[in-house]
mmCIF file of C-alpha atoms and ligand atoms in Angstrom:
data_model
loop_
_atom_site.group_PDB
_atom_site.id
_atom_site.type_symbol
_atom_site.label_atom_id
_atom_site.label_comp_id
_atom_site.label_asym_id
_atom_site.label_seq_id
_atom_site.Cartn_x
_atom_site.Cartn_y
_atom_site.Cartn_z
ATOM 1 C CA MET A 1 16.809 1.980 9.404
ATOM 2 C CA LEU A 2 14.900 -1.322 9.769
ATOM 3 C CA VAL A 3 12.322 -1.911 7.219
ATOM 4 C CA LEU A 4 9.940 -4.707 8.118
ATOM 5 C CA GLY A 5 8.102 -6.148 4.951
ATOM 6 C CA GLY A 6 10.742 -4.340 2.834
ATOM 7 C CA ALA A 7 10.455 -7.014 0.148
ATOM 8 C CA GLY A 8 6.809 -6.174 -0.500
ATOM 9 C CA PHE A 9 5.468 -3.527 -2.895
ATOM 10 C CA VAL A 10 5.512 -0.342 -0.824
ATOM 11 C CA GLY A 11 8.267 -1.564 1.424
ATOM 12 C CA SER A 12 10.821 -2.091 -1.504
ATOM 13 C CA HIS A 13 10.109 1.431 -2.732
ATOM 14 C CA LEU A 14 10.823 2.852 0.795
ATOM 15 C CA CYS A 15 13.970 0.891 0.965
ATOM 16 C CA ASP A 16 15.027 2.398 -2.342
ATOM 17 C CA ARG A 17 14.292 5.855 -0.944
ATOM 18 C CA LEU A 18 16.193 5.360 2.380
ATOM 19 C CA ILE A 19 19.380 3.996 0.419
ATOM 20 C CA ARG A 20 19.148 7.010 -1.973
ATOM 21 C CA ASP A 21 19.114 9.199 1.040
ATOM 22 C CA GLY A 22 22.286 7.732 2.334
ATOM 23 C CA HIS A 23 21.052 5.579 5.166
ATOM 24 C CA ARG A 24 22.051 1.846 5.909
ATOM 25 C CA VAL A 25 18.851 -0.157 5.640
ATOM 26 C CA THR A 26 18.147 -3.712 7.017
ATOM 27 C CA CYS A 27 15.230 -5.369 5.376
ATOM 28 C CA VAL A 28 13.166 -8.012 7.129
ATOM 29 C CA ASP A 29 10.679 -10.064 5.209
ATOM 30 C CA ASN A 30 9.115 -13.667 5.449
ATOM 31 C CA PHE A 31 8.267 -13.573 1.553
ATOM 32 C CA ALA A 32 4.535 -14.209 2.181
ATOM 33 C CA THR A 33 3.572 -11.850 -0.527
ATOM 34 C CA GLY A 34 6.942 -10.076 -1.191
ATOM 35 C CA SER A 35 9.553 -10.989 -3.680
ATOM 36 C CA LEU A 36 13.388 -11.095 -3.891
ATOM 37 C CA ALA A 37 13.188 -9.441 -7.260
ATOM 38 C CA ASN A 38 11.765 -6.283 -5.655
ATOM 39 C CA ILE A 39 14.982 -5.610 -3.930
ATOM 40 C CA GLN A 40 17.425 -7.662 -5.876
ATOM 41 C CA HIS A 41 18.950 -4.432 -7.275
ATOM 42 C CA LEU A 42 19.787 -3.421 -3.738
ATOM 43 C CA MET A 43 21.669 -6.434 -2.898
ATOM 44 C CA GLN A 44 24.873 -4.983 -4.560
ATOM 45 C CA THR A 45 25.151 -2.098 -1.973
ATOM 46 C CA ASN A 46 26.933 -2.716 1.397
ATOM 47 C CA ARG A 47 24.305 -0.363 2.964
ATOM 48 C CA PHE A 48 21.668 -2.918 2.587
ATOM 49 C CA ALA A 49 21.036 -6.177 4.356
ATOM 50 C CA LEU A 50 18.311 -8.675 3.996
ATOM 51 C CA VAL A 51 16.869 -10.767 6.908
ATOM 52 C CA GLN A 52 14.541 -13.670 6.096
ATOM 53 C CA SER A 53 12.276 -13.791 9.026
ATOM 54 C CA ASP A 54 8.878 -13.605 10.400
ATOM 55 C CA ILE A 55 7.851 -10.528 12.603
ATOM 56 C CA VAL A 56 5.426 -12.791 14.654
ATOM 57 C CA LYS A 57 8.753 -14.104 16.189
ATOM 58 C CA PRO A 58 10.634 -11.801 18.627
ATOM 59 C CA MET A 59 13.575 -10.197 16.886
ATOM 60 C CA THR A 60 17.020 -9.404 18.185
ATOM 61 C CA PHE A 61 19.718 -7.412 16.116
ATOM 62 C CA SER A 62 23.256 -6.752 17.005
ATOM 63 C CA GLU A 63 23.175 -3.154 15.684
ATOM 64 C CA LYS A 64 21.261 -0.481 16.739
ATOM 65 C CA PHE A 65 18.225 1.251 14.737
ATOM 66 C CA ASP A 66 17.293 5.031 14.634
ATOM 67 C CA GLN A 67 13.910 4.265 12.870
ATOM 68 C CA ILE A 68 11.686 1.125 12.331
ATOM 69 C CA TYR A 69 9.269 1.002 9.568
ATOM 70 C CA ASN A 70 6.573 -1.592 10.096
ATOM 71 C CA LEU A 71 5.048 -2.604 6.650
ATOM 72 C CA ALA A 72 4.984 -6.287 7.276
ATOM 73 C CA CYS A 73 1.443 -7.631 6.517
ATOM 74 C CA PRO A 74 -0.216 -8.923 3.376
ATOM 75 C CA ALA A 75 -2.249 -5.941 1.999
ATOM 76 C CA SER A 76 -4.433 -7.445 -0.867
ATOM 77 C CA PRO A 77 -7.617 -8.921 0.450
ATOM 78 C CA PRO A 78 -7.262 -12.477 -1.371
ATOM 79 C CA ALA A 79 -3.714 -12.543 0.199
ATOM 80 C CA TYR A 80 -4.763 -11.629 3.757
ATOM 81 C CA GLN A 81 -7.705 -13.614 3.679
ATOM 82 C CA ALA A 82 -5.943 -16.751 2.391
ATOM 83 C CA ASP A 83 -4.300 -17.548 5.917
ATOM 84 C CA PRO A 84 -6.378 -15.042 8.289
ATOM 85 C CA ILE A 85 -4.922 -16.434 11.505
ATOM 86 C CA GLN A 86 -1.345 -15.753 10.266
ATOM 87 C CA THR A 87 -2.786 -12.219 9.318
ATOM 88 C CA ILE A 88 -4.085 -11.197 12.778
ATOM 89 C CA LYS A 89 -0.899 -12.703 14.255
ATOM 90 C CA THR A 90 1.365 -10.578 12.041
ATOM 91 C CA SER A 91 -0.690 -7.497 12.857
ATOM 92 C CA VAL A 92 -0.987 -8.128 16.744
ATOM 93 C CA ILE A 93 1.751 -10.331 17.938
ATOM 94 C CA GLY A 94 4.022 -8.692 15.132
ATOM 95 C CA ALA A 95 3.178 -5.104 16.469
ATOM 96 C CA ILE A 96 4.065 -6.099 19.923
ATOM 97 C CA ASN A 97 7.420 -7.395 18.649
ATOM 98 C CA VAL A 98 7.953 -4.303 16.859
ATOM 99 C CA LEU A 99 7.102 -2.087 19.442
ATOM 100 C CA ASP A 100 9.467 -4.073 22.064
ATOM 101 C CA LEU A 101 12.209 -3.739 19.467
ATOM 102 C CA ALA A 102 11.666 0.105 19.158
ATOM 103 C CA ARG A 103 11.651 0.508 22.938
ATOM 104 C CA GLU A 104 14.923 -1.537 23.443
ATOM 105 C CA HIS A 105 16.433 0.399 20.669
ATOM 106 C CA GLU A 106 14.909 3.992 21.741
ATOM 107 C CA ALA A 107 14.054 4.267 17.862
ATOM 108 C CA VAL A 108 11.193 6.128 16.210
ATOM 109 C CA VAL A 109 8.747 3.542 14.936
ATOM 110 C CA PHE A 110 6.382 3.889 11.801
ATOM 111 C CA GLN A 111 3.265 1.690 11.536
ATOM 112 C CA ALA A 112 1.611 1.127 8.279
ATOM 113 C CA SER A 113 -1.951 1.285 9.232
ATOM 114 C CA THR A 114 -4.960 1.408 6.918
ATOM 115 C CA SER A 115 -8.148 3.218 5.551
ATOM 116 C CA GLU A 116 -9.695 -0.152 6.676
ATOM 117 C CA ILE A 117 -9.849 1.154 10.114
ATOM 118 C CA TYR A 118 -12.806 3.169 8.913
ATOM 119 C CA GLY A 119 -14.354 -0.119 7.518
ATOM 120 C CA ASP A 120 -17.611 0.736 5.607
ATOM 121 C CA PRO A 121 -17.236 4.525 6.293
ATOM 122 C CA LEU A 122 -20.147 6.227 7.959
ATOM 123 C CA HIS A 123 -18.733 9.616 7.029
ATOM 124 C CA HIS A 124 -17.311 10.939 3.747
ATOM 125 C CA PRO A 125 -14.569 11.738 2.941
ATOM 126 C CA GLN A 126 -12.779 9.821 5.920
ATOM 127 C CA HIS A 127 -11.194 12.040 8.723
ATOM 128 C CA GLU A 128 -8.912 10.662 11.444
ATOM 129 C CA SER A 129 -11.505 11.622 14.150
ATOM 130 C CA ASP A 130 -13.847 8.806 12.487
ATOM 131 C CA TRP A 131 -13.836 5.632 14.850
ATOM 132 C CA GLY A 132 -14.827 3.312 12.003
ATOM 133 C CA ASN A 133 -17.652 1.050 11.081
ATOM 134 C CA VAL A 134 -16.068 -2.539 10.999
ATOM 135 C CA ASN A 135 -17.680 -5.986 10.894
ATOM 136 C CA PRO A 136 -15.589 -7.667 13.697
ATOM 137 C CA ILE A 137 -16.530 -11.339 12.407
ATOM 138 C CA GLY A 138 -16.436 -10.970 8.664
ATOM 139 C CA PRO A 139 -13.842 -12.194 6.293
ATOM 140 C CA ARG A 140 -12.118 -8.831 6.339
ATOM 141 C CA ALA A 141 -11.898 -8.638 10.138
ATOM 142 C CA CYS A 142 -8.630 -10.660 10.261
ATOM 143 C CA TYR A 143 -7.020 -7.494 8.534
ATOM 144 C CA ASP A 144 -9.142 -4.567 9.733
ATOM 145 C CA GLU A 145 -9.317 -5.556 13.334
ATOM 146 C CA GLY A 146 -5.541 -6.680 13.273
ATOM 147 C CA LYS A 147 -4.631 -3.256 12.074
ATOM 148 C CA ARG A 148 -6.982 -1.575 14.689
ATOM 149 C CA CYS A 149 -5.660 -3.640 17.455
ATOM 150 C CA ALA A 150 -1.950 -2.678 16.200
ATOM 151 C CA GLU A 151 -3.130 1.093 16.391
ATOM 152 C CA THR A 152 -4.179 0.393 19.888
ATOM 153 C CA LEU A 153 -0.694 -1.194 20.798
ATOM 154 C CA PHE A 154 0.978 1.802 19.260
ATOM 155 C CA PHE A 155 -0.797 4.449 21.368
ATOM 156 C CA ASP A 156 -0.449 2.321 24.599
ATOM 157 C CA TYR A 157 3.351 2.048 23.970
ATOM 158 C CA ASN A 158 3.416 5.576 23.400
ATOM 159 C CA ARG A 159 1.403 6.424 26.571
ATOM 160 C CA VAL A 160 2.832 3.748 28.910
ATOM 161 C CA HIS A 161 6.518 3.470 27.784
ATOM 162 C CA GLY A 162 7.189 6.820 25.876
ATOM 163 C CA VAL A 163 7.787 4.940 22.625
ATOM 164 C CA LYS A 164 8.178 7.607 19.586
ATOM 165 C CA ILE A 165 5.316 6.300 17.385
ATOM 166 C CA ARG A 166 4.177 7.344 13.966
ATOM 167 C CA VAL A 167 0.992 5.923 12.661
ATOM 168 C CA ALA A 168 -0.144 6.447 9.082
ATOM 169 C CA ARG A 169 -3.583 5.331 7.679
ATOM 170 C CA ILE A 170 -2.651 4.473 4.099
ATOM 171 C CA PHE A 171 -5.502 4.544 1.253
ATOM 172 C CA ASN A 172 -5.249 2.413 -1.783
ATOM 173 C CA THR A 173 -1.761 2.599 -3.109
ATOM 174 C CA TYR A 174 -0.694 1.300 -6.557
ATOM 175 C CA GLY A 175 2.558 1.527 -8.670
ATOM 176 C CA PRO A 176 5.321 -0.558 -10.146
ATOM 177 C CA ARG A 177 6.228 -3.817 -8.306
ATOM 178 C CA MET A 178 2.704 -4.817 -7.332
ATOM 179 C CA ALA A 179 2.536 -8.279 -7.810
ATOM 180 C CA VAL A 180 0.959 -9.688 -11.155
ATOM 181 C CA HIS A 181 -1.256 -11.909 -8.926
ATOM 182 C CA ASP A 182 -1.573 -9.627 -6.208
ATOM 183 C CA GLY A 183 -5.602 -9.592 -6.671
ATOM 184 C CA ARG A 184 -5.941 -5.763 -5.966
ATOM 185 C CA VAL A 185 -8.027 -3.777 -8.274
ATOM 186 C CA VAL A 186 -5.244 -1.817 -10.045
ATOM 187 C CA SER A 187 -2.961 -4.729 -10.920
ATOM 188 C CA ASN A 188 -6.040 -6.905 -11.753
ATOM 189 C CA PHE A 189 -7.378 -4.384 -14.344
ATOM 190 C CA ILE A 190 -3.946 -3.320 -15.821
ATOM 191 C CA VAL A 191 -2.640 -7.004 -16.218
ATOM 192 C CA ALA A 192 -6.070 -8.165 -17.805
ATOM 193 C CA ALA A 193 -6.263 -5.159 -20.058
ATOM 194 C CA LEU A 194 -2.701 -5.895 -21.412
ATOM 195 C CA GLN A 195 -3.605 -9.224 -22.078
ATOM 196 C CA ASN A 196 -6.929 -8.484 -23.729
ATOM 197 C CA LYS A 197 -8.575 -10.477 -21.066
ATOM 198 C CA PRO A 198 -11.837 -9.277 -19.229
ATOM 199 C CA LEU A 199 -11.740 -6.788 -16.614
ATOM 200 C CA THR A 200 -13.436 -8.202 -13.650
ATOM 201 C CA VAL A 201 -15.591 -5.580 -11.912
ATOM 202 C CA TYR A 202 -17.143 -6.872 -8.589
ATOM 203 C CA GLY A 203 -20.733 -5.918 -8.161
ATOM 204 C CA ALA A 204 -22.058 -3.152 -10.268
ATOM 205 C CA GLY A 205 -18.744 -1.182 -9.861
ATOM 206 C CA ALA A 206 -20.474 1.941 -8.248
ATOM 207 C CA GLN A 207 -18.128 1.482 -5.024
ATOM 208 C CA THR A 208 -15.512 4.161 -4.921
ATOM 209 C CA ARG A 209 -11.677 4.082 -4.105
ATOM 210 C CA SER A 210 -9.115 6.860 -4.312
ATOM 211 C CA PHE A 211 -5.928 5.855 -5.634
ATOM 212 C CA CYS A 212 -2.305 7.150 -4.530
ATOM 213 C CA TYR A 213 0.954 6.333 -6.524
ATOM 214 C CA VAL A 214 3.588 4.829 -4.564
ATOM 215 C CA ASP A 215 6.240 7.667 -4.777
ATOM 216 C CA ASP A 216 3.758 10.033 -3.029
ATOM 217 C CA LEU A 217 2.996 7.624 -0.517
ATOM 218 C CA VAL A 218 6.662 6.984 0.386
ATOM 219 C CA GLU A 219 7.238 10.844 0.669
ATOM 220 C CA GLY A 220 4.418 11.101 3.091
ATOM 221 C CA ILE A 221 5.857 7.876 5.061
ATOM 222 C CA VAL A 222 9.299 9.732 5.284
ATOM 223 C CA ARG A 223 7.830 13.075 6.299
ATOM 224 C CA LEU A 224 5.845 11.728 9.023
ATOM 225 C CA THR A 225 8.646 9.578 10.480
ATOM 226 C CA ASN A 226 10.878 12.534 10.437
ATOM 227 C CA ALA A 227 8.249 14.882 12.055
ATOM 228 C CA PRO A 228 8.726 15.992 15.543
ATOM 229 C CA ASP A 229 7.784 13.448 18.139
ATOM 230 C CA GLU A 230 4.455 14.972 19.201
ATOM 231 C CA VAL A 231 3.227 14.145 15.516
ATOM 232 C CA THR A 232 2.190 10.648 16.370
ATOM 233 C CA GLY A 233 -0.719 10.355 13.890
ATOM 234 C CA PRO A 234 -2.952 8.841 13.135
ATOM 235 C CA ILE A 235 -2.411 10.616 9.728
ATOM 236 C CA ASN A 236 -4.400 9.819 6.486
ATOM 237 C CA LEU A 237 -1.882 9.335 3.646
ATOM 238 C CA GLY A 238 -3.780 8.953 0.299
ATOM 239 C CA ASN A 239 -4.855 10.621 -3.017
ATOM 240 C CA PRO A 240 -8.331 12.156 -2.661
ATOM 241 C CA GLU A 241 -8.930 11.700 -6.445
ATOM 242 C CA GLU A 242 -11.938 9.363 -6.213
ATOM 243 C CA PHE A 243 -13.291 6.937 -8.823
ATOM 244 C CA THR A 244 -16.044 4.325 -9.023
ATOM 245 C CA VAL A 245 -14.682 1.046 -9.675
ATOM 246 C CA ARG A 246 -16.450 1.092 -13.122
ATOM 247 C CA ASP A 247 -14.826 4.381 -14.257
ATOM 248 C CA PHE A 248 -11.365 3.230 -13.227
ATOM 249 C CA ALA A 249 -12.061 0.190 -15.509
ATOM 250 C CA GLU A 250 -12.841 2.550 -18.314
ATOM 251 C CA LEU A 251 -9.656 4.609 -17.493
ATOM 252 C CA VAL A 252 -7.444 1.697 -17.777
ATOM 253 C CA LEU A 253 -9.092 0.507 -21.053
ATOM 254 C CA GLY A 254 -8.470 3.893 -22.480
ATOM 255 C CA LEU A 255 -4.965 4.116 -21.352
ATOM 256 C CA THR A 256 -3.959 0.745 -22.599
ATOM 257 C CA GLY A 257 -6.030 0.770 -25.729
ATOM 258 C CA SER A 258 -7.043 -2.668 -24.862
ATOM 259 C CA ARG A 259 -9.954 -4.480 -26.398
ATOM 260 C CA SER A 260 -10.850 -6.164 -23.081
ATOM 261 C CA GLN A 261 -14.559 -6.623 -22.076
ATOM 262 C CA ILE A 262 -15.675 -5.638 -18.704
ATOM 263 C CA ILE A 263 -17.386 -8.355 -16.942
ATOM 264 C CA HIS A 264 -19.148 -8.204 -13.713
ATOM 265 C CA LEU A 265 -18.496 -10.898 -10.766
ATOM 266 C CA PRO A 266 -20.227 -10.853 -7.164
ATOM 267 C CA LEU A 267 -19.256 -8.046 -4.755
ATOM 268 C CA PRO A 268 -17.178 -9.522 -2.000
ATOM 269 C CA THR A 269 -18.531 -9.623 1.414
ATOM 270 C CA ASP A 270 -18.398 -6.177 3.514
ATOM 271 C CA ASP A 271 -16.673 -4.615 0.482
ATOM 272 C CA PRO A 272 -16.462 -0.971 1.476
ATOM 273 C CA ARG A 273 -19.015 1.225 -0.330
ATOM 274 C CA GLN A 274 -17.036 4.461 -0.831
ATOM 275 C CA ARG A 275 -13.634 5.753 0.289
ATOM 276 C CA ARG A 276 -11.724 8.980 0.036
ATOM 277 C CA PRO A 277 -9.160 10.404 2.366
ATOM 278 C CA ASP A 278 -9.461 13.843 4.121
ATOM 279 C CA ILE A 279 -5.830 14.728 3.818
ATOM 280 C CA SER A 280 -5.996 18.088 5.623
ATOM 281 C CA ARG A 281 -3.955 16.847 8.705
ATOM 282 C CA ALA A 282 -1.269 15.599 6.446
ATOM 283 C CA ALA A 283 -1.243 18.886 4.663
ATOM 284 C CA GLU A 284 -1.150 20.950 7.939
ATOM 285 C CA GLN A 285 1.203 18.622 9.984
ATOM 286 C CA LEU A 286 3.649 17.418 7.286
ATOM 287 C CA GLY A 287 3.076 19.805 4.321
ATOM 288 C CA TRP A 288 2.308 16.798 2.163
ATOM 289 C CA ARG A 289 -0.045 16.297 -0.610
ATOM 290 C CA PRO A 290 0.080 13.908 -3.486
ATOM 291 C CA THR A 291 1.847 15.348 -6.670
ATOM 292 C CA ILE A 292 1.243 12.547 -9.122
ATOM 293 C CA ALA A 293 -2.132 12.654 -10.946
ATOM 294 C CA VAL A 294 -3.772 9.174 -11.194
ATOM 295 C CA GLU A 295 -3.838 9.036 -15.086
ATOM 296 C CA ASP A 296 0.049 9.668 -14.815
ATOM 297 C CA GLY A 297 0.547 7.197 -12.097
ATOM 298 C CA VAL A 298 -1.569 4.507 -14.000
ATOM 299 C CA ARG A 299 0.566 5.244 -17.046
ATOM 300 C CA ARG A 300 3.760 4.329 -15.209
ATOM 301 C CA THR A 301 2.343 1.426 -13.817
ATOM 302 C CA ILE A 302 0.877 0.057 -17.195
ATOM 303 C CA ALA A 303 4.502 0.711 -18.494
ATOM 304 C CA TYR A 304 5.934 -1.429 -15.575
ATOM 305 C CA PHE A 305 3.484 -4.300 -16.266
ATOM 306 C CA ASP A 306 3.812 -4.093 -19.926
ATOM 307 C CA GLY A 307 7.614 -4.693 -19.570
ATOM 308 C CA LEU A 308 7.016 -7.486 -17.287
ATOM 309 C CA LEU A 309 4.524 -9.214 -19.307
ATOM 310 C CA GLY A 310 6.443 -8.814 -22.582
ATOM 311 C CA LYS A 311 4.729 -7.251 -25.588
ATOM 312 C CA VAL A 312 1.061 -8.800 -25.628
ATOM 313 C CA GLU A 313 -0.345 -8.940 -29.085
ATOM 314 C CA PRO A 314 -3.694 -7.204 -29.254
ATOM 315 C CA ALA A 315 -6.652 -9.694 -29.911
ATOM 316 C CA HIS A 316 -7.848 -7.718 -32.910
ATOM 317 C CA GLN A 317 -6.395 -5.225 -35.355
ATOM 318 C CA PRO A 318 -6.534 -1.924 -33.108
ATOM 319 C CA ASP A 319 -8.267 1.068 -34.681
ATOM 320 C CA SER A 320 -6.290 4.191 -35.225
ATOM 321 C CA ALA A 321 -7.102 5.950 -32.165
ATOM 322 C CA THR A 322 -6.147 2.762 -30.131
ATOM 323 C CA ALA A 323 -2.811 2.475 -32.155
ATOM 324 C CA ARG A 324 -1.937 5.839 -31.373
ATOM 325 C CA ARG A 325 -2.674 5.536 -27.573
ATOM 326 C CA THR A 326 -0.627 2.320 -27.494
ATOM 327 C CA ALA A 327 2.320 3.707 -29.453
ATOM 328 C CA THR A 328 2.363 6.780 -26.927
ATOM 329 C CA LEU A 329 2.299 4.282 -24.159
ATOM 330 C CA ARG A 330 5.135 2.170 -25.623
ATOM 331 C CA GLY A 331 7.267 5.046 -26.207
ATOM 332 C CA MET A 332 6.726 6.202 -22.505
ATOM 333 C CA SER A 333 7.572 2.699 -21.239
ATOM 334 C CA SER A 334 11.122 2.758 -22.607
ATOM 335 C CA ALA A 335 11.597 6.281 -21.155
ATOM 336 C CA ILE A 336 10.761 5.203 -17.370
HETATM 337 P P1 NAD B 1 2.623 -6.261 0.239
HETATM 338 O O1 NAD B 1 1.796 -7.620 0.476
HETATM 339 O O2 NAD B 1 3.159 -6.135 -1.187
HETATM 340 O O3 NAD B 1 3.912 -6.225 1.332
HETATM 341 C C1 NAD B 1 3.867 -6.720 2.402
HETATM 342 C C2 NAD B 1 5.289 -7.375 2.784
HETATM 343 O O4 NAD B 1 5.163 -7.855 4.157
HETATM 344 C C3 NAD B 1 5.609 -8.621 1.747
HETATM 345 O O5 NAD B 1 6.840 -8.415 1.459
HETATM 346 C C4 NAD B 1 5.339 -9.659 2.738
HETATM 347 O O6 NAD B 1 6.077 -10.987 2.351
HETATM 348 C C5 NAD B 1 5.746 -9.156 4.104
HETATM 349 N N1 NAD B 1 5.133 -9.920 5.160
HETATM 350 C C6 NAD B 1 4.020 -10.232 5.425
HETATM 351 N N2 NAD B 1 3.718 -10.903 6.559
HETATM 352 C C7 NAD B 1 5.010 -11.046 7.303
HETATM 353 C C8 NAD B 1 5.478 -11.365 8.651
HETATM 354 N N3 NAD B 1 4.720 -11.912 9.215
HETATM 355 N N4 NAD B 1 6.591 -11.074 8.716
HETATM 356 C C9 NAD B 1 7.537 -10.630 7.868
HETATM 357 N N5 NAD B 1 7.188 -10.199 6.672
HETATM 358 C C10 NAD B 1 5.944 -10.284 6.335
HETATM 359 O O7 NAD B 1 1.699 -4.986 0.549
HETATM 360 P P2 NAD B 1 1.858 -3.677 0.320
HETATM 361 O O8 NAD B 1 0.919 -3.046 -0.401
HETATM 362 O O9 NAD B 1 3.454 -3.206 0.147
HETATM 363 O O10 NAD B 1 1.602 -3.131 1.901
HETATM 364 C C11 NAD B 1 2.730 -2.666 2.704
HETATM 365 C C12 NAD B 1 2.059 -2.249 4.145
HETATM 366 O O11 NAD B 1 1.173 -1.143 3.872
HETATM 367 C C13 NAD B 1 1.096 -3.430 4.859
HETATM 368 O O12 NAD B 1 1.466 -3.277 6.185
HETATM 369 C C14 NAD B 1 -0.243 -2.819 4.473
HETATM 370 O O13 NAD B 1 -1.138 -3.289 5.397
HETATM 371 C C15 NAD B 1 -0.134 -1.441 4.396
HETATM 372 N N6 NAD B 1 -1.047 -0.649 3.500
HETATM 373 C C16 NAD B 1 -0.886 -0.748 2.154
HETATM 374 C C17 NAD B 1 -1.894 -0.191 1.378
HETATM 375 C C18 NAD B 1 -1.651 -0.140 -0.158
HETATM 376 O O14 NAD B 1 -2.722 0.032 -0.710
HETATM 377 N N7 NAD B 1 -0.677 -0.705 -0.647
HETATM 378 C C19 NAD B 1 -3.062 0.349 1.835
HETATM 379 C C20 NAD B 1 -3.154 0.362 3.231
HETATM 380 C C21 NAD B 1 -2.209 -0.138 4.027
HETATM 381 N N1 UDP B 2 -12.357 -5.053 -7.460
HETATM 382 C C1 UDP B 2 -12.815 -5.302 -8.531
HETATM 383 N N2 UDP B 2 -12.323 -6.130 -9.291
HETATM 384 C C2 UDP B 2 -11.183 -6.735 -9.219
HETATM 385 C C3 UDP B 2 -10.486 -6.415 -7.880
HETATM 386 C C4 UDP B 2 -11.140 -5.490 -6.800
HETATM 387 O O1 UDP B 2 -13.808 -4.858 -8.896
HETATM 388 O O2 UDP B 2 -10.512 -7.574 -9.779
HETATM 389 C C5 UDP B 2 -12.914 -3.885 -6.371
HETATM 390 C C6 UDP B 2 -13.355 -4.402 -4.959
HETATM 391 O O3 UDP B 2 -14.439 -5.225 -4.866
HETATM 392 C C7 UDP B 2 -13.042 -3.059 -4.243
HETATM 393 C C8 UDP B 2 -12.319 -2.179 -5.118
HETATM 394 O O4 UDP B 2 -12.179 -2.893 -6.254
HETATM 395 O O5 UDP B 2 -14.440 -2.608 -4.310
HETATM 396 C C9 UDP B 2 -10.665 -2.063 -4.522
HETATM 397 O O6 UDP B 2 -10.375 -3.362 -4.199
HETATM 398 P P1 UDP B 2 -8.937 -3.771 -3.743
HETATM 399 O O7 UDP B 2 -8.882 -5.400 -3.611
HETATM 400 O O8 UDP B 2 -7.981 -3.239 -4.631
HETATM 401 O O9 UDP B 2 -8.662 -3.047 -2.357
HETATM 402 P P2 UDP B 2 -9.777 -2.810 -1.312
HETATM 403 O O10 UDP B 2 -9.916 -1.293 -1.070
HETATM 404 O O11 UDP B 2 -11.004 -3.470 -1.391
HETATM 405 O O12 UDP B 2 -8.713 -3.288 0.016
#
């Protein structure tokens, strides 16, 4: 198995899963947003190999791969906008390199596409038949249009060269191993709450997102990649439990027992107003649906960041309800 972007948040969980399933895994990463810490524990096994490389450059390998998973691309808006030209090169030139490799190896190739294909969606919830509503010249376009072009390339390689493709449109996914400074809403809110710092809600917080726990996503990725060849996708993978950003901030405050305030910052340009996956295709073609409720997944993620940041003293003496919640959380943290 070849996992491109395997040192990132989702990629490292996928590597874990593939190793657990008994496969030999090669991970390629340029460490733009990934980290060695995410895969350090795998370096002990002789079934795991790491190659530091950029998918924008053509790749050659002496061993033959059965499956190739392309997850290489920064996913957080601040990260992908920091170097937009590299982001679009990663999506487009990277996809060509990945597809050429899949063709050479006659491998099944999985593409981590995104709900950003739908842009600021015209229909709700989003179904795979929606063509999307994307601003092609805005600050998100390097990611959205890059991923859209990558989908085009995947389907053209399938039609022209018969490459066995699997395309998933992934909706907001969260969990342990998100980087502390990743910049996405789940890690931003949890890290701030654990430090009793303000939670930064962009705009009024009325925009919605639907949050999927990483283990559920990895199960969907593996099912799709092992599905029959006619199941090419695109297939939405996400958890339809939908929150306004404001309500999500309240959930994190409640689960952490934090005394953080909520503050409002300007809404970023072209921020999609609503997002929820229609997962009927995934249910029908893969028998897949998420199993981890958002509250449970957020608890696990809080426990992860709590361990990472160390025990952060509350700014104030907690009231008894808060103290109870925090105690439950700390008890759980050691169980995970
Ligand atoms: P991440 O930023 O944690 O991981 C991306 C990984 O790719 C990192 O390890 C990074 O160093 C590596 N990378 C970036 N550019 C590269 C390049 N040119 N060559 C080699 N490696 C490169 O992000 P993530 O959340 O784990 O996302 C993984 C994939 O899933 C991405 O393709 C992303 O677009 C897609 N996706 C994720 C989400 C989500 O909510 N997590 C949603 C939609 C799509
Ligand atoms: N957001 C927020 N505060 C933050 C980070 C993000 O209010 O500290 C909002 C952001 O404007 C968006 C939503 O949360 O509406 C999800 O943002 P994220 O960057 O996680 O992912 P996106 O779905 O926008 O790619």
